Short mmCIF file of C-alpha atoms in Angstrom, two decimals:
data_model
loop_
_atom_site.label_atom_id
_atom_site.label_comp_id
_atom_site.label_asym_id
_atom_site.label_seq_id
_atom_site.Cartn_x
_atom_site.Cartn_y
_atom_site.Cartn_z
CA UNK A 1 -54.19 -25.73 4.79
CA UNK A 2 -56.05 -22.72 6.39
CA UNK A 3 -59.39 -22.59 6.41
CA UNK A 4 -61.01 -19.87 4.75
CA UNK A 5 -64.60 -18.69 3.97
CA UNK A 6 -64.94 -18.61 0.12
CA UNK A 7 -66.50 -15.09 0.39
CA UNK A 8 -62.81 -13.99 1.26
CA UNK A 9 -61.88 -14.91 -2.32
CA UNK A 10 -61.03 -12.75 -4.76
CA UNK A 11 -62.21 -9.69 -3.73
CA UNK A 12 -61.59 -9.48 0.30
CA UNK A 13 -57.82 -11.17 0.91
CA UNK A 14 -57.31 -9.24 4.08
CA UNK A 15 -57.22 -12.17 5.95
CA UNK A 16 -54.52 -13.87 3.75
CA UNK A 17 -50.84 -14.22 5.02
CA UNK A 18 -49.58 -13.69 1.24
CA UNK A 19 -50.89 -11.18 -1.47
CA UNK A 20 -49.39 -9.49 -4.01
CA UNK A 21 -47.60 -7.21 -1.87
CA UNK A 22 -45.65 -9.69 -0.59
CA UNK A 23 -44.38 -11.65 -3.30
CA UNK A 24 -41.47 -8.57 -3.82
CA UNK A 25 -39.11 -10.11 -6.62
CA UNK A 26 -36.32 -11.71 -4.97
CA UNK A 27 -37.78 -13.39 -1.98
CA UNK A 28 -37.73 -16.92 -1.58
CA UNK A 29 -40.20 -19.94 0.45
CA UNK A 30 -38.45 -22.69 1.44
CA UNK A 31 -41.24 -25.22 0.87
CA UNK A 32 -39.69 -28.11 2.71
CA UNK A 33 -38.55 -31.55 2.01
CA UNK A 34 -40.43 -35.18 0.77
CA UNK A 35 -38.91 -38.16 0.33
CA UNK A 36 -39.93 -39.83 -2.86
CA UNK A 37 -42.20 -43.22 -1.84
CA UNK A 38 -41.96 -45.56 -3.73
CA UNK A 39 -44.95 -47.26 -4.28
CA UNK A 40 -46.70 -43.59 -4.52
CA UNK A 41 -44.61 -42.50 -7.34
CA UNK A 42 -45.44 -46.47 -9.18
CA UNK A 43 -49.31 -45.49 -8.37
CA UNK A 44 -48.96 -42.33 -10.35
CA UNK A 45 -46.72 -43.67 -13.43
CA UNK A 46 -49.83 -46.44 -13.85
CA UNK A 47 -52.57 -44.02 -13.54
CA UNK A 48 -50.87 -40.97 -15.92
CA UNK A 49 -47.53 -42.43 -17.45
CA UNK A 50 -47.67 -45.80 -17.58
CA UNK A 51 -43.85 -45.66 -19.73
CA UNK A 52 -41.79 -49.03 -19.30
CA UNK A 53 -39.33 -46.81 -17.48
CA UNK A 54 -41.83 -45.50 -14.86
CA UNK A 55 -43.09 -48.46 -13.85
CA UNK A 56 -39.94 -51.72 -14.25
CA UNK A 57 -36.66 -51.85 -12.39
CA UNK A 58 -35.18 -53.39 -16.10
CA UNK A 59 -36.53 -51.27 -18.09
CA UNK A 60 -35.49 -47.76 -15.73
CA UNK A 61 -32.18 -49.19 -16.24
CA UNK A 62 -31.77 -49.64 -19.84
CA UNK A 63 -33.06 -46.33 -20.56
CA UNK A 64 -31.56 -43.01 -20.64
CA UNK A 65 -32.68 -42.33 -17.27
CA UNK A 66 -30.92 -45.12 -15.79
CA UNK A 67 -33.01 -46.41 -13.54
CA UNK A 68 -36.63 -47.00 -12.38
CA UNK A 69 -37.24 -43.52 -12.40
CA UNK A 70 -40.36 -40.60 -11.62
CA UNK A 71 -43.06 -39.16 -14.06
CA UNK A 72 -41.56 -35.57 -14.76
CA UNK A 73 -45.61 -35.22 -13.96
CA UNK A 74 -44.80 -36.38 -10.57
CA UNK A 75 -42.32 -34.48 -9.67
CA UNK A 76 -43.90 -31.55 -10.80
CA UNK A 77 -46.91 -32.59 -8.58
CA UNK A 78 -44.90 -33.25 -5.80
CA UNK A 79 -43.85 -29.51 -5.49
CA UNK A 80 -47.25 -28.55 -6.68
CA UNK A 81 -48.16 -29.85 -3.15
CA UNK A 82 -45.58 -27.95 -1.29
CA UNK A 83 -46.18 -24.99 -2.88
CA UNK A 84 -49.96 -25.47 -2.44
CA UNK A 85 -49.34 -25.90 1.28
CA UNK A 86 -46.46 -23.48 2.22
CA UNK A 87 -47.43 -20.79 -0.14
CA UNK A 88 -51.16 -20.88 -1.56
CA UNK A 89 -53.01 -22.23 0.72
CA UNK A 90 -52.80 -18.69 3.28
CA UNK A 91 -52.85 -16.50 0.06
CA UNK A 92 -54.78 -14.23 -2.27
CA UNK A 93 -53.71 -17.11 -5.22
CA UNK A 94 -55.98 -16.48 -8.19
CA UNK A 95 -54.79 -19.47 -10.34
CA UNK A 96 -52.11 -19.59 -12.97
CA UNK A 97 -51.94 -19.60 -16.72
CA UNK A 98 -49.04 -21.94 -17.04
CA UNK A 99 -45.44 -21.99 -17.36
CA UNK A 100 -42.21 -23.39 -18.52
CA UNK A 101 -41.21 -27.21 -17.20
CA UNK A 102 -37.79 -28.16 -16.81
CA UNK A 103 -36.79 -31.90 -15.93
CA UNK A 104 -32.64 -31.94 -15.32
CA UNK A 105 -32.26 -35.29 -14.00
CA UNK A 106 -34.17 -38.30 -13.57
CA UNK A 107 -35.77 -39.03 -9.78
CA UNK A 108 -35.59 -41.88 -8.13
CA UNK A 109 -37.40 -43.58 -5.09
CA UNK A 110 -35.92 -42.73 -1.95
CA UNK A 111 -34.60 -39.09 -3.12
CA UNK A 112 -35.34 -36.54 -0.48
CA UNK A 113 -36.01 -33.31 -2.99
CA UNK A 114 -36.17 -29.84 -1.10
CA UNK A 115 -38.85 -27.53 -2.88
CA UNK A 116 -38.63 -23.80 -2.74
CA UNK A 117 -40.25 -20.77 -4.89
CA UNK A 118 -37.97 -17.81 -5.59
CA UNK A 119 -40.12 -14.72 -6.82
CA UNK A 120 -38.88 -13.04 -10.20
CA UNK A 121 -40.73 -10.36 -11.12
CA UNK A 122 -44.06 -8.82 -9.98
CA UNK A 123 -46.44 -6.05 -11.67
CA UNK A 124 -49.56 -5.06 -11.18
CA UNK A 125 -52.65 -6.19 -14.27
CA UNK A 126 -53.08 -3.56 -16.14
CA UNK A 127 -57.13 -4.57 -16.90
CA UNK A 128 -57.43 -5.46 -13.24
CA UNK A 129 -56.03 -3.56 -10.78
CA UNK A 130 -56.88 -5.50 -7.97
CA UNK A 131 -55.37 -8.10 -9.58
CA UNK A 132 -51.52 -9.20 -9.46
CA UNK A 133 -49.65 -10.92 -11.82
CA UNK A 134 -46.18 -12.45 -10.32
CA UNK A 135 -43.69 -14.54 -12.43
CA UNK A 136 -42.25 -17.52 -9.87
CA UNK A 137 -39.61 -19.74 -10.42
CA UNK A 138 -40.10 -23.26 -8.75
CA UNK A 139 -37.77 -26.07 -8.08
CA UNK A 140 -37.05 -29.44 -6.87
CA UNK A 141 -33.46 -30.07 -5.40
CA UNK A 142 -31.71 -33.39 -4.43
CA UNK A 143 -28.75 -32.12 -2.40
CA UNK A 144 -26.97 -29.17 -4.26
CA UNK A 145 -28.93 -30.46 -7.85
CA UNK A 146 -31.74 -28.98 -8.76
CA UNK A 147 -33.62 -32.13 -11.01
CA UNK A 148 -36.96 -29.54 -12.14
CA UNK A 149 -37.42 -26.19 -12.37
CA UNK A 150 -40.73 -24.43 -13.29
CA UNK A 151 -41.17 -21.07 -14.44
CA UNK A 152 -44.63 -19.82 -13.94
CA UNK A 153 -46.90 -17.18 -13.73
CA UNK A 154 -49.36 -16.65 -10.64
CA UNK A 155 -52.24 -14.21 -10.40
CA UNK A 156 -52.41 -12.76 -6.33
CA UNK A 157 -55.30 -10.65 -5.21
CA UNK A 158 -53.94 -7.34 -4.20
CA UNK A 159 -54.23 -6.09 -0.20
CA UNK A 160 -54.53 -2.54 -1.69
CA UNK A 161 -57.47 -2.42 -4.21
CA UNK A 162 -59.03 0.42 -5.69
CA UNK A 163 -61.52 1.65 -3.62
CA UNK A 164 -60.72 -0.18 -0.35
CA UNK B 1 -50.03 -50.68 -24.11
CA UNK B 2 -47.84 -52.45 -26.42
CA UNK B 3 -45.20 -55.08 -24.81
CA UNK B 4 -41.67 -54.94 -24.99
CA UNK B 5 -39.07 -55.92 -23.78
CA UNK B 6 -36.65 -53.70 -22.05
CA UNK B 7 -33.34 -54.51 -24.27
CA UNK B 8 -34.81 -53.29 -27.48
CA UNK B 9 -34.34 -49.88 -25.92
CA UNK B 10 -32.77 -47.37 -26.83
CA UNK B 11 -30.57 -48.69 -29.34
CA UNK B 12 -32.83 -51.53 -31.22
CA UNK B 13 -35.93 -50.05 -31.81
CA UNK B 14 -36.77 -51.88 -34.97
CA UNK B 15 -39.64 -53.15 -33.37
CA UNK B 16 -41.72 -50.37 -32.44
CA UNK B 17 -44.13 -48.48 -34.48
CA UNK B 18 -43.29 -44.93 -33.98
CA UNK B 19 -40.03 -43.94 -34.04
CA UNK B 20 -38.33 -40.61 -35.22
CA UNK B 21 -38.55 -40.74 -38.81
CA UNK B 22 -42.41 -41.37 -38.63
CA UNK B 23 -42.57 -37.68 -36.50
CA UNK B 24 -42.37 -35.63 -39.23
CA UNK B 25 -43.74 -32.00 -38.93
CA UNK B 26 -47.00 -31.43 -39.36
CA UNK B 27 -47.85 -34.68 -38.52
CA UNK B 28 -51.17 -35.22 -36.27
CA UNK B 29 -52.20 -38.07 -33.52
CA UNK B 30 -55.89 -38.04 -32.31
CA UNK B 31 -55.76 -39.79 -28.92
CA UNK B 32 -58.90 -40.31 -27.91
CA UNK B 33 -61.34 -38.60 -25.17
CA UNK B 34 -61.75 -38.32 -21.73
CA UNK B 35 -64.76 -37.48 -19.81
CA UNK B 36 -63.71 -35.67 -16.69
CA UNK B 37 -64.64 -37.75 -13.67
CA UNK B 38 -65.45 -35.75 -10.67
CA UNK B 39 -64.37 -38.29 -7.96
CA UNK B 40 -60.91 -39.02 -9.48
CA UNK B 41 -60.43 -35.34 -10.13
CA UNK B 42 -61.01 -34.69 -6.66
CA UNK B 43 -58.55 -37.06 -5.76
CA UNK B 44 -56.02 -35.50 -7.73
CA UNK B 45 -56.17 -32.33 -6.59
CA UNK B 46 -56.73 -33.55 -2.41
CA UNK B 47 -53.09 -35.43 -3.31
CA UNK B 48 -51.27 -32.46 -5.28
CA UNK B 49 -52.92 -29.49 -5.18
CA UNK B 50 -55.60 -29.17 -2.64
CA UNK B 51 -57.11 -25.39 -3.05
CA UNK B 52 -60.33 -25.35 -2.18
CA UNK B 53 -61.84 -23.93 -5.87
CA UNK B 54 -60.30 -27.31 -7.08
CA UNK B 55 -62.12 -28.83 -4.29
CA UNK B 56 -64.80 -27.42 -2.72
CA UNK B 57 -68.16 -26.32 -5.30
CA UNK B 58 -68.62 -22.90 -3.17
CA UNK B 59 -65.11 -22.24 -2.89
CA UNK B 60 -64.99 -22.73 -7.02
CA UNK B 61 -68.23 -20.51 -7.46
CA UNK B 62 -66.67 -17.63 -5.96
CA UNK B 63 -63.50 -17.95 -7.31
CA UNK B 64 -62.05 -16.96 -10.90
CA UNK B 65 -62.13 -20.06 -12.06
CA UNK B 66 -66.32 -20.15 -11.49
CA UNK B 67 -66.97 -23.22 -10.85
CA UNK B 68 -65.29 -26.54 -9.18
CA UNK B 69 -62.30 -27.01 -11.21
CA UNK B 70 -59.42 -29.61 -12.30
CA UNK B 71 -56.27 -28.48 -10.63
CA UNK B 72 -54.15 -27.84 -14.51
CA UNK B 73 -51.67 -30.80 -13.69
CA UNK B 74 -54.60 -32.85 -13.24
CA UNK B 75 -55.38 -32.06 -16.81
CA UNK B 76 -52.21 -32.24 -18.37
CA UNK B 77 -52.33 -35.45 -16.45
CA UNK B 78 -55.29 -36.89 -18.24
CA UNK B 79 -53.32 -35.50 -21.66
CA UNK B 80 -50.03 -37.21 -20.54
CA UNK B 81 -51.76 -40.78 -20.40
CA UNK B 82 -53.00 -40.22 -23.66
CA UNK B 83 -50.14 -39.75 -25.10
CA UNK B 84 -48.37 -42.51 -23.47
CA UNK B 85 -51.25 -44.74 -24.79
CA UNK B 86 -51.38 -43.55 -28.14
CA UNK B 87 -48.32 -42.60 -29.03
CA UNK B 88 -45.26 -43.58 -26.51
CA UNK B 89 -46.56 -47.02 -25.75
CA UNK B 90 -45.49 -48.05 -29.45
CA UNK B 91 -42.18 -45.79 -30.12
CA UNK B 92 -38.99 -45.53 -29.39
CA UNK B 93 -39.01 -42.39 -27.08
CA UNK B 94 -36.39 -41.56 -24.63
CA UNK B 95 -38.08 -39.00 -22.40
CA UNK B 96 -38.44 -35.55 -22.73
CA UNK B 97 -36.39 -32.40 -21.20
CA UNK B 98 -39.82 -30.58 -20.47
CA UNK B 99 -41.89 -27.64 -22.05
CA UNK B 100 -44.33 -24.93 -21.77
CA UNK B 101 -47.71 -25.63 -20.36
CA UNK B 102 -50.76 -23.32 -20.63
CA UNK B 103 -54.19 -23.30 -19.25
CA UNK B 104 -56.71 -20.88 -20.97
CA UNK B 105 -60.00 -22.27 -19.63
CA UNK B 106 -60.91 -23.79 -16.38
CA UNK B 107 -61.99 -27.65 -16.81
CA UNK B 108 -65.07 -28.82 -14.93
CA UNK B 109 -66.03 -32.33 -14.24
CA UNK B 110 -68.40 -33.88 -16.51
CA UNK B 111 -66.52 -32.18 -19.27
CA UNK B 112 -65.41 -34.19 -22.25
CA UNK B 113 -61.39 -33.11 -23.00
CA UNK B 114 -60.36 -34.35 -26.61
CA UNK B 115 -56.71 -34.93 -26.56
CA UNK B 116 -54.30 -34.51 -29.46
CA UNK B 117 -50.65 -34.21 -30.50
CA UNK B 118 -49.11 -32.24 -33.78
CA UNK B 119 -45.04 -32.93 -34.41
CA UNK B 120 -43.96 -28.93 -34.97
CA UNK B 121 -40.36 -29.87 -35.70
CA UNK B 122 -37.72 -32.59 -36.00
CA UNK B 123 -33.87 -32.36 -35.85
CA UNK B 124 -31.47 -35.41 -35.23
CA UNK B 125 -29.21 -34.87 -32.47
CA UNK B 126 -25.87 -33.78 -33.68
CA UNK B 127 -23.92 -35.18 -30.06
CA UNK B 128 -25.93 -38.59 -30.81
CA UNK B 129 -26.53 -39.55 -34.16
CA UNK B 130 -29.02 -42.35 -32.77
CA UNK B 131 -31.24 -40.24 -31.06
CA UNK B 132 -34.25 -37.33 -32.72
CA UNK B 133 -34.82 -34.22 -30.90
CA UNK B 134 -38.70 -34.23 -31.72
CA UNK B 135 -40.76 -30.63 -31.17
CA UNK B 136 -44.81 -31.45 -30.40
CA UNK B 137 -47.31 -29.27 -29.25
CA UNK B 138 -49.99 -31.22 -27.42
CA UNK B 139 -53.63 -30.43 -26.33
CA UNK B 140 -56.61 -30.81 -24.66
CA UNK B 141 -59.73 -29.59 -26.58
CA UNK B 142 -63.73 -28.76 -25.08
CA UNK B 143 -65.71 -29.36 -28.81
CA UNK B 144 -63.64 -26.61 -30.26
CA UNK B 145 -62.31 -24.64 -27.75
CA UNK B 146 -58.80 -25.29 -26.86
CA UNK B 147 -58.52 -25.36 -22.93
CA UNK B 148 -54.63 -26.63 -22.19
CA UNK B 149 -51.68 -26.81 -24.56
CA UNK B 150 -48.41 -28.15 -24.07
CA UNK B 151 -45.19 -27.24 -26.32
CA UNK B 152 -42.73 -29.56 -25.65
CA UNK B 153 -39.77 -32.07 -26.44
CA UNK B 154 -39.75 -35.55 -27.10
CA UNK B 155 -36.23 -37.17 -27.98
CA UNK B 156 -37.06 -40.13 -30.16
CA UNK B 157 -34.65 -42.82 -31.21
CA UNK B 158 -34.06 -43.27 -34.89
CA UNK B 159 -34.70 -46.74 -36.80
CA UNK B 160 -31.39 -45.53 -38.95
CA UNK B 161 -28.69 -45.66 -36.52
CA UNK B 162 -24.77 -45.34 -37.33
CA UNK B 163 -23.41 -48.83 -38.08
CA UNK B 164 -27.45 -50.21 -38.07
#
């Protein structure tokens, strides 16, 4: 993660490698690849979703998921951290409100999931024009499947702001 | 959380204590508090989602979020446990598909989060007869203020099932 003086944030992005400007609907990050630890994906199911199915081998496989299998939570972390390190962390990022979580198929240890953002729409706050509001859609992919999706809004400092 | 063992799922659930006929709408779980801890939080977000307002005091200060504050999945982390304590540990669920998470206040350490769950609707699968398709709407309260909600799906077996 860059470093970055706090004073930078949110009124002085200039130094940032991302702002609003250049999260143009359509473009995509490729956020790179993690394989799935086990034992790191066990720690989280104890702390936050301790579920028979998160945490036993006999109980992942007489469940719907089939197997020992992720938190959705997890997962979702998991490309929280990609997208915190290939996109956020050089950025204007002003938080989010929330979004729209989408778990398609169970993860397993082992998987190798490729995370990527794909920008879907962009306008500029209406109460804050120095302010950007961008609408994101995230996922995780095992080969050609993508197992979550997440479809979120993100709030980017402008480059541009009024009287700059 | 309760025992069980991993062949009463997901097509005996006679045993368990909340299964999809008891999620009727309308329907309410208190599950407890939480008092933010500042050290775990912390280790949350340097795992998933290091930016520095959800790690650094100054960084928080200057930031929108004004103050040092819980990355969101941390706190719909907190909310997923519990749930999984208070209401999955003793049911019949079979995972859920995902949902809609907002944030609408930044959570600081220190701060007490009340969590709850209300059952907003309830349909029985119509591919399998066995299994509930169960609509909740979770949250996380600050003494009254609401600060993250999460509309989601739970699919619940059903105590009833064809040929039971």
């Amino acid at each position: 993660m860059a470093e970055r003086s706090s004073q930078e944030r949110p009124d002085a992005p200039r130094g940032a490698a991302i702002a609003f400007e250049d999260l143009m609907p359509g473009r995509t990050f490729a956020l790179g690849e993690v394989e799935v630890d086990r034992e790191d994906m066990l720690a989280f199911a104890r702390r936050f979703d301790p579920q028979p199915y998160h945490l036993e081998e006999e109980a992942g496989r007489a469940s719907i998921l089939g197997g020992l299998a992720a938190s959705g939570w997890y997962t979702v972390s998991l490309w929280m951290r990609a997208y915190a390190d290939g996109v956020l962390a050089d950025s204007t990022s002003q938080a989010s409100p929330g979004g729209t979580v989408s778990w398609m198929a169970p993860v397993f240890p082992g998987d190798v999931l490729r995370f990527r953002i794909e920008v879907t729409g962009a306008r500029r706050s209406k109460s804050k024009p120095n302010l950007g509001v961008v609408e994101i859609t995230g996922t995780a992919a095992r080969g050609e499947d993508v197992v979550m999706r997440y479809d979120f809004v993100g709030f980017f400092g402008t480059r541009a702001t009024d009287g700059a």
